[in-house]
Coordinates of C-alpha atoms in Angstrom, one line a residue:
M1 CA -9.1 -4.9 25.0
Q2 CA -12.6 -6.0 25.7
N3 CA -15.1 -6.6 22.8
E4 CA -18.3 -5.2 24.3
Q5 CA -20.2 -5.0 21.1
A6 CA -21.2 -7.6 18.5
T7 CA -19.2 -7.6 15.3
S8 CA -20.6 -5.6 12.4
T9 CA -19.5 -5.2 8.8
L10 CA -19.7 -1.7 7.2
A11 CA -18.3 -0.1 4.1
L12 CA -15.8 2.5 5.3
S13 CA -13.1 4.6 3.9
Y14 CA -9.5 3.9 5.0
A15 CA -9.6 7.1 7.0
K16 CA -12.9 6.3 8.7
A17 CA -11.7 2.8 9.6
I18 CA -8.7 4.4 11.4
N19 CA -11.1 6.7 13.2
A20 CA -13.2 3.7 14.2
A21 CA -10.2 1.9 15.6
L22 CA -9.2 4.9 17.6
S23 CA -12.7 5.3 19.0
R24 CA -12.8 1.7 20.0
A25 CA -9.4 1.9 21.8
L26 CA -10.4 5.1 23.6
T27 CA -13.7 3.6 24.7
H28 CA -12.4 0.3 26.0
M29 CA -8.9 1.2 27.2
P30 CA -9.0 4.1 29.7
E31 CA -5.2 4.2 29.7
T32 CA -5.1 5.4 26.1
L33 CA -4.5 9.0 25.1
L34 CA -4.5 10.5 21.6
F35 CA -2.4 13.6 20.9
G36 CA -0.4 15.4 18.2
E37 CA -0.5 18.5 16.0
D38 CA -4.1 19.4 15.0
V39 CA -5.6 16.0 15.9
A40 CA -8.2 17.4 18.3
K41 CA -10.1 20.5 17.4
P42 CA -9.3 20.4 13.6
G43 CA -9.7 16.6 13.6
G44 CA -6.4 16.0 11.8
V45 CA -5.0 17.5 8.7
F46 CA -6.7 14.7 6.7
G47 CA -9.8 14.5 8.9
V48 CA -8.8 11.1 10.3
T49 CA -9.4 12.1 14.0
K50 CA -12.5 14.1 13.4
D51 CA -14.9 14.4 16.4
L52 CA -12.8 12.2 18.7
Q53 CA -12.2 15.1 21.1
K54 CA -15.9 15.8 21.2
E55 CA -16.5 12.2 22.1
F56 CA -13.8 11.7 24.7
G57 CA -12.9 15.1 26.0
S58 CA -9.8 17.3 26.0
A59 CA -8.1 15.3 28.7
R60 CA -7.9 12.2 26.4
V61 CA -7.6 13.8 23.0
F62 CA -5.6 17.0 22.7
D63 CA -3.5 19.2 20.4
T64 CA 0.2 19.7 21.0
P65 CA 2.8 22.3 20.1
I66 CA 4.7 21.8 16.9
S67 CA 7.5 19.8 18.5
E68 CA 7.9 16.1 17.5
T69 CA 10.6 15.7 20.2
A70 CA 8.2 16.9 22.9
M71 CA 5.3 14.7 21.6
L72 CA 7.4 11.5 21.5
G73 CA 9.4 12.3 24.7
T74 CA 6.1 12.8 26.5
A75 CA 4.7 9.5 25.0
V76 CA 7.8 7.5 26.2
G77 CA 7.4 8.8 29.8
A78 CA 3.6 8.3 29.8
A79 CA 4.0 4.7 28.5
M80 CA 6.6 3.9 31.1
C81 CA 4.1 5.1 33.8
G82 CA 1.3 2.8 32.6
M83 CA -0.5 4.8 29.9
R84 CA -0.9 3.8 26.3
P85 CA -0.3 7.0 24.3
I86 CA -1.2 7.2 20.6
V87 CA 0.8 10.0 19.0
E88 CA 0.2 11.3 15.5
I89 CA 3.3 12.6 13.5
M90 CA 1.7 14.5 10.7
W91 CA 4.2 13.3 8.0
I92 CA 6.8 10.6 8.4
D93 CA 9.4 13.0 7.2
F94 CA 9.0 14.9 10.5
S95 CA 9.7 11.8 12.6
L96 CA 13.3 12.2 11.8
V97 CA 13.4 15.2 14.2
A98 CA 12.6 12.8 17.0
M99 CA 14.7 9.8 16.1
D100 CA 16.4 9.9 19.5
Q101 CA 13.0 9.5 21.2
I102 CA 12.1 6.6 18.9
A103 CA 15.3 4.7 18.4
N104 CA 17.2 5.4 21.6
Q105 CA 14.5 5.7 24.1
A106 CA 11.2 4.0 23.2
A107 CA 12.8 1.0 21.5
N108 CA 15.3 0.6 24.4
V109 CA 13.0 0.7 27.4
R110 CA 12.4 -3.0 27.9
Y111 CA 16.1 -3.9 27.3
V112 CA 17.7 -1.3 29.5
S113 CA 15.3 -2.0 32.4
A114 CA 15.9 -5.7 32.2
G115 CA 12.2 -6.2 31.4
K116 CA 10.9 -4.3 34.4
L117 CA 9.5 -1.5 32.3
Q118 CA 7.9 -1.3 28.9
A119 CA 6.8 1.4 26.4
P120 CA 3.4 0.5 25.0
M121 CA 3.1 3.5 22.8
T122 CA 1.8 3.8 19.2
I123 CA 3.0 6.3 16.6
R124 CA 0.6 7.0 13.8
T125 CA 2.0 8.6 10.7
Q126 CA 1.6 8.6 6.9
Q127 CA 3.8 8.6 3.9
G128 CA 3.8 8.4 0.1
A129 CA 3.7 10.7 -2.8
L130 CA 0.7 12.7 -4.0
P131 CA 0.5 15.3 -6.7
G132 CA 2.1 18.5 -5.5
S133 CA 3.8 17.0 -2.4
C134 CA 7.2 18.4 -2.0
A135 CA 10.4 16.5 -1.4
Q136 CA 10.3 16.7 2.4
H137 CA 6.6 15.5 2.4
S138 CA 6.9 12.5 0.1
Q139 CA 9.5 10.1 1.5
N140 CA 9.0 6.4 2.3
L141 CA 11.1 5.7 5.3
E142 CA 9.9 2.3 6.6
A143 CA 13.3 0.6 6.1
M144 CA 15.0 3.1 8.4
F145 CA 12.6 2.2 11.2
A146 CA 12.6 -1.5 10.5
H147 CA 16.4 -1.4 11.3
V148 CA 15.6 -0.5 15.0
P149 CA 15.3 -3.5 17.3
G150 CA 12.4 -3.3 19.7
L151 CA 10.2 -1.3 17.3
R152 CA 7.2 -2.8 15.5
V153 CA 6.6 -1.3 12.0
G154 CA 3.4 -1.9 10.1
L155 CA 2.0 -0.5 6.8
P156 CA -1.7 -1.1 6.3
A157 CA -2.7 -1.5 2.7
T158 CA -6.5 -2.3 3.0
V159 CA -9.3 -0.8 5.0
Q160 CA -9.4 -3.9 7.2
D161 CA -5.7 -3.6 7.7
A162 CA -6.1 0.1 8.7
Y163 CA -8.5 -0.9 11.4
D164 CA -7.0 -4.2 12.7
M165 CA -3.3 -3.2 12.6
L166 CA -3.8 0.0 14.5
L167 CA -5.6 -1.9 17.3
T168 CA -2.8 -4.6 17.3
G169 CA -0.2 -1.8 17.7
I170 CA -2.1 -0.1 20.5
A171 CA -2.6 -3.4 22.4
C172 CA 1.1 -4.4 22.0
N173 CA 3.4 -3.8 25.0
D174 CA 6.2 -2.6 22.7
P175 CA 6.3 0.6 20.8
S176 CA 4.6 0.4 17.4
L177 CA 4.9 2.6 14.3
I178 CA 1.9 2.4 12.0
I179 CA 2.7 4.0 8.7
E180 CA -0.5 4.9 6.8
N181 CA -0.7 6.0 3.2
R182 CA -2.4 9.4 2.7
G183 CA -3.2 8.5 -0.9
L184 CA -5.6 5.9 0.5
Y185 CA -7.4 7.9 3.2
H186 CA -10.3 9.1 1.0
T187 CA -9.9 7.1 -2.2
L188 CA -10.2 3.5 -0.8
T189 CA -13.5 2.3 0.6
E190 CA -14.1 -1.4 1.4
P191 CA -16.2 -3.5 3.7
V192 CA -14.6 -3.7 7.2
T193 CA -15.5 -5.9 10.1
L194 CA -15.6 -3.9 13.3
N195 CA -15.4 -5.0 17.0
G196 CA -13.8 -8.4 16.1
P197 CA -11.0 -9.9 18.3
V198 CA -7.8 -7.8 18.4
Q199 CA -5.1 -9.6 16.5
S200 CA -2.0 -10.5 18.5
S201 CA 0.1 -11.8 15.6
F202 CA 2.1 -9.8 13.1
D203 CA 1.5 -12.0 10.0
A204 CA 1.4 -11.4 6.3
H205 CA -1.7 -12.1 4.2
I206 CA -1.7 -14.0 0.9
T207 CA -4.2 -11.9 -1.0
R208 CA -4.0 -13.9 -4.3
S209 CA -2.9 -17.5 -4.8
G210 CA -0.7 -18.4 -7.8
R211 CA 1.9 -20.9 -9.1
D212 CA 4.3 -19.0 -11.4
L213 CA 5.8 -16.4 -9.2
T214 CA 5.4 -14.7 -5.8
I215 CA 5.0 -10.9 -5.6
V216 CA 5.5 -9.4 -2.1
T217 CA 4.6 -5.8 -1.3
W218 CA 3.2 -3.6 1.3
G219 CA 1.2 -0.3 1.7
S220 CA -0.2 1.5 -1.3
M221 CA 1.7 -0.7 -3.8
L222 CA -0.6 -3.7 -3.0
H223 CA -3.4 -2.2 -5.2
R224 CA -1.0 -1.7 -8.2
V225 CA 0.3 -5.3 -7.7
H226 CA -3.2 -6.7 -7.8
E227 CA -4.0 -4.7 -11.0
A228 CA -0.8 -6.1 -12.6
A229 CA -1.6 -9.7 -11.4
Q230 CA -5.0 -9.6 -13.0
T231 CA -3.5 -8.5 -16.3
L232 CA -0.7 -11.0 -16.1
H233 CA -3.2 -13.8 -15.8
A234 CA -5.7 -12.5 -18.3
E235 CA -3.3 -11.5 -21.1
H236 CA -0.2 -13.5 -20.5
G237 CA -1.2 -16.6 -18.7
I238 CA 1.1 -15.9 -15.8
D239 CA -0.4 -16.8 -12.4
A240 CA 1.1 -14.6 -9.7
E241 CA 0.8 -15.2 -6.0
V242 CA 0.5 -11.9 -4.1
I243 CA 1.6 -11.4 -0.5
N244 CA 0.6 -8.3 1.5
A245 CA 3.4 -8.2 4.0
R246 CA 1.5 -5.8 6.3
W247 CA 4.3 -5.8 9.0
I248 CA 7.9 -5.4 8.0
A249 CA 9.1 -5.6 11.7
P250 CA 8.6 -8.3 12.6
F251 CA 8.5 -9.8 9.1
D252 CA 6.5 -12.9 8.4
W253 CA 9.3 -15.0 6.9
P254 CA 7.6 -18.4 7.0
T255 CA 4.7 -17.2 4.8
L256 CA 7.0 -15.8 2.2
Q257 CA 9.4 -18.7 2.2
Q258 CA 6.6 -21.2 1.8
S259 CA 5.3 -19.2 -1.2
V260 CA 8.7 -19.0 -2.8
H261 CA 9.2 -22.7 -2.4
K262 CA 6.0 -23.2 -4.3
T263 CA 6.5 -20.7 -7.2
G264 CA 10.3 -20.6 -7.4
R265 CA 10.4 -16.9 -8.3
L266 CA 10.1 -13.8 -6.2
L267 CA 9.5 -10.1 -7.2
I268 CA 9.6 -7.5 -4.5
V269 CA 7.7 -4.2 -5.1
H270 CA 7.8 -1.1 -2.9
E271 CA 7.3 2.6 -3.3
A272 CA 10.4 3.5 -1.3
N273 CA 13.6 4.1 -3.3
L274 CA 15.6 1.1 -4.3
T275 CA 18.9 1.4 -2.5
G276 CA 18.6 0.4 1.2
G277 CA 14.9 -0.3 0.8
F278 CA 13.5 -3.2 2.9
G279 CA 13.2 -5.2 -0.3
A280 CA 17.0 -5.6 -0.2
E281 CA 16.7 -7.3 3.2
I282 CA 14.1 -9.7 1.8
A283 CA 16.2 -10.5 -1.3
A284 CA 19.3 -11.1 0.8
R285 CA 17.5 -13.4 3.2
I286 CA 15.6 -15.4 0.6
H287 CA 18.9 -15.9 -1.4
A288 CA 20.6 -17.1 1.8
E289 CA 17.9 -19.4 3.1
S290 CA 15.8 -20.5 0.1
F291 CA 18.4 -20.4 -2.7
G292 CA 17.7 -24.0 -3.7
A293 CA 14.0 -23.2 -4.3
L294 CA 14.7 -20.3 -6.7
K295 CA 14.5 -20.8 -10.5
K296 CA 15.7 -17.2 -11.1
P297 CA 17.4 -14.6 -8.9
V298 CA 15.1 -12.5 -6.8
A299 CA 14.0 -9.3 -8.6
R300 CA 13.2 -5.9 -7.1
L301 CA 11.1 -3.0 -8.4
A302 CA 11.1 0.3 -6.6
T303 CA 11.4 4.0 -7.0
P304 CA 14.8 5.2 -8.4
D305 CA 17.2 6.8 -6.0
I306 CA 16.0 10.4 -6.5
R307 CA 14.0 13.0 -4.6
I308 CA 10.3 12.7 -5.4
P309 CA 9.2 15.4 -7.8
A310 CA 6.1 17.4 -7.0
A311 CA 4.8 17.4 -10.6
P312 CA 2.1 14.6 -11.1
H313 CA 3.4 13.5 -14.5
L314 CA 7.0 13.2 -13.1
Q315 CA 5.7 11.2 -10.1
T316 CA 3.9 8.9 -12.5
A317 CA 7.2 8.4 -14.4
V318 CA 9.3 7.3 -11.4
I319 CA 7.0 5.5 -9.0
P320 CA 6.3 1.8 -9.9
C321 CA 3.0 1.3 -11.7
A322 CA 1.1 -1.8 -12.9
R323 CA 2.8 -1.6 -16.3
N324 CA 6.3 -1.7 -14.7
I325 CA 5.2 -4.6 -12.5
I326 CA 3.9 -6.6 -15.5
Q327 CA 7.1 -6.0 -17.4
K328 CA 9.3 -7.1 -14.5
A329 CA 7.1 -10.2 -13.8
R330 CA 7.3 -11.3 -17.5
E331 CA 11.1 -11.0 -17.4
L332 CA 11.2 -13.1 -14.3
V333 CA 9.0 -15.8 -15.6
G334 CA 10.7 -15.7 -19.0

């Protein structure tokens, strides 16, 4: 992807940063297409793709029937023929309808063709609980997709992540799943550098240095972890190092292991429910490969194994918050 403009830094919302990344890809990569339910004329159910059809025309940005299998089946075929389709699945819950297209087709193309074909397609979707969201619109399913070899899975937590990681996924020659968080679309505004080099690495970011414990997280939980880390330092004298994992497939193991060897303690925080969450994979691997560096067993904090309630006060009671993180971190440090 060519950088034909000088870099600039603007304060953008999470949603507008995604829009800017899509605009850049459509401008500089003629092989890109953007399609999905209501992405064109309505501009997306959350307004993320607003005005892109006006800018690039209905041949590049278009609405589809309500059929996730058709959208993703079309994307696989187009990607194999040299296009770089970007498909929006409105809610991650709906992607389960098209698991065959994702897990059996897109993720397998390079392997079953002995490297002669590839599927450079990007699936944009969103997850997370918001007040009033029903049980089939509030699941966090990243671990399910991280289990599929050949699929890149990223969860942007910051505005810069939202911009950079989408462009990384679009430029990648393997299928990428970018899981946004709808709770951040219009509530998070930060400075973002536009038109910089497109990242080719799938690395984690240390967003706060510390010496007493490591807290690793991804997606919307990053902001609650930072709130907790500030309180831990100010009120309890506990210095937490925070890692924004960003990509869980591939996962940046060296960055995490180096941090754990420094602090000796690891707390994993995610919004997805506990059992089978990606935090279990992290805990198992750290115990297996960095056991000698640990002062305490790895701890996990996640949503209980229940369906997410729609009532706001019940959501607040079950989803990890800063208070829960502080309590778990204090237990871990002792």
